[in-house]
mmCIF file of C-alpha atoms in Angstrom:
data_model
loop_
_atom_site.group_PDB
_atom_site.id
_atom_site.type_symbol
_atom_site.label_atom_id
_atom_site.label_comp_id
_atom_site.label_asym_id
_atom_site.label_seq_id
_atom_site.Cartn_x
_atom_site.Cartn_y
_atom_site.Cartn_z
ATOM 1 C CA UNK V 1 135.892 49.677 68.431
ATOM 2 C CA UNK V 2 134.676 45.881 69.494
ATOM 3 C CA UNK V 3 135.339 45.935 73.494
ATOM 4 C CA UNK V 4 133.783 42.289 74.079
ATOM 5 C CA UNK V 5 135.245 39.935 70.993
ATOM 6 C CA UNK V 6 132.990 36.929 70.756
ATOM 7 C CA UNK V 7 134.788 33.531 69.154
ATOM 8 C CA UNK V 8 132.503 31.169 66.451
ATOM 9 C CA UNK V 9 133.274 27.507 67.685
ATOM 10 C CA UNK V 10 134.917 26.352 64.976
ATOM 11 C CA UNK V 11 137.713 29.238 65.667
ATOM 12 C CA UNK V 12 137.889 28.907 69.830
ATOM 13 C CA UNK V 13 138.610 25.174 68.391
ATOM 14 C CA UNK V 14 141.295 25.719 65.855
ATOM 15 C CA UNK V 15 143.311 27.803 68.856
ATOM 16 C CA UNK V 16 142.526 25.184 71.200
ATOM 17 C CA UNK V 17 144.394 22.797 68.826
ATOM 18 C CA UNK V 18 147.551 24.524 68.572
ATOM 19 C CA UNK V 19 150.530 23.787 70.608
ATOM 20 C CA UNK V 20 149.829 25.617 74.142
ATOM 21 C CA UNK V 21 152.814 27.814 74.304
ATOM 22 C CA UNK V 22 151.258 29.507 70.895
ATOM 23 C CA UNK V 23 147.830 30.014 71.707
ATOM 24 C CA UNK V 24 148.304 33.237 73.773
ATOM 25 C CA UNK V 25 150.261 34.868 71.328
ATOM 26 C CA UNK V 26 147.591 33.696 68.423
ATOM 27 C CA UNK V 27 144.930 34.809 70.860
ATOM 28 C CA UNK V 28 146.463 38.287 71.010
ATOM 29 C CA UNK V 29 147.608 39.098 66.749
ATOM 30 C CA UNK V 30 143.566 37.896 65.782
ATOM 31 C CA UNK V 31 142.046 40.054 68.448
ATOM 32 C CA UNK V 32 144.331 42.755 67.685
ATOM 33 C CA UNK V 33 143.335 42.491 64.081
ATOM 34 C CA UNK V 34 139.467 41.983 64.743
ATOM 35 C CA UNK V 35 139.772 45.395 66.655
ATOM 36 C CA UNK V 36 141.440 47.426 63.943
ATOM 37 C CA UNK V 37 138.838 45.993 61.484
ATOM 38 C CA UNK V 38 136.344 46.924 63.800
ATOM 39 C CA UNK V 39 134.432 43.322 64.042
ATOM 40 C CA UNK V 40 133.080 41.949 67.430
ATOM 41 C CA UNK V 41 133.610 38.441 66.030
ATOM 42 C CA UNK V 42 135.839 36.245 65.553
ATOM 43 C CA UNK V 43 135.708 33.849 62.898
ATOM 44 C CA UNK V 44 137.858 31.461 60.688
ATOM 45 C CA UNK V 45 137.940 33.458 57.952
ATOM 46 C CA UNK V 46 139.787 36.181 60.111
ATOM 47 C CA UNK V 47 142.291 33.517 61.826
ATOM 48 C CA UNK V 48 142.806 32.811 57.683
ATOM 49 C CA UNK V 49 143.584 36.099 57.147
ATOM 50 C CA UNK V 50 145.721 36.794 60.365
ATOM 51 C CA UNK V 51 147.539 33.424 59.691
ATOM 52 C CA UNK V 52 148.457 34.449 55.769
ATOM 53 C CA UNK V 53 149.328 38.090 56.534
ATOM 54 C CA UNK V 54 152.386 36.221 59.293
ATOM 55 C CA UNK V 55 153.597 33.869 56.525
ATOM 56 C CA UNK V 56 153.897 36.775 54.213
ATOM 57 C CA UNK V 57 155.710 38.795 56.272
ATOM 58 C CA UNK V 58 159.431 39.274 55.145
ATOM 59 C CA UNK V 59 162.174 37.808 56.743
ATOM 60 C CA UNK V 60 163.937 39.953 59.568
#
């Protein structure tokens, strides 16, 4: 398991854009994710994937 997650740029900048009172919460689901997958980086590609596995999550 990744204990230091390093961000790419590009993805530290897509979080940075989002409304403040999300970016915690974003910042915790794509670590989260990068740890069970094992990576020590975080990229767009993962945010991608993080992002589309939320919008097809059912309804509660």
């Amino acid at each position: 398991m990744a204990d230091k997650l390093e961000w790419e740029p590009a993805a530290q900048a897509r979080v940075d854009a989002a409304p403040f009172f999300v970016r915690k919460l974003i910042r915790h689901k794509v670590e989260k994710a990068a740890r069970q997958q094992g990576l020590s980086l975080i990229t767009e590609a993962l945010l991608d994937q993080v992002k589309q596995k939320q919008m097809d999550k059912p309804d509660n």
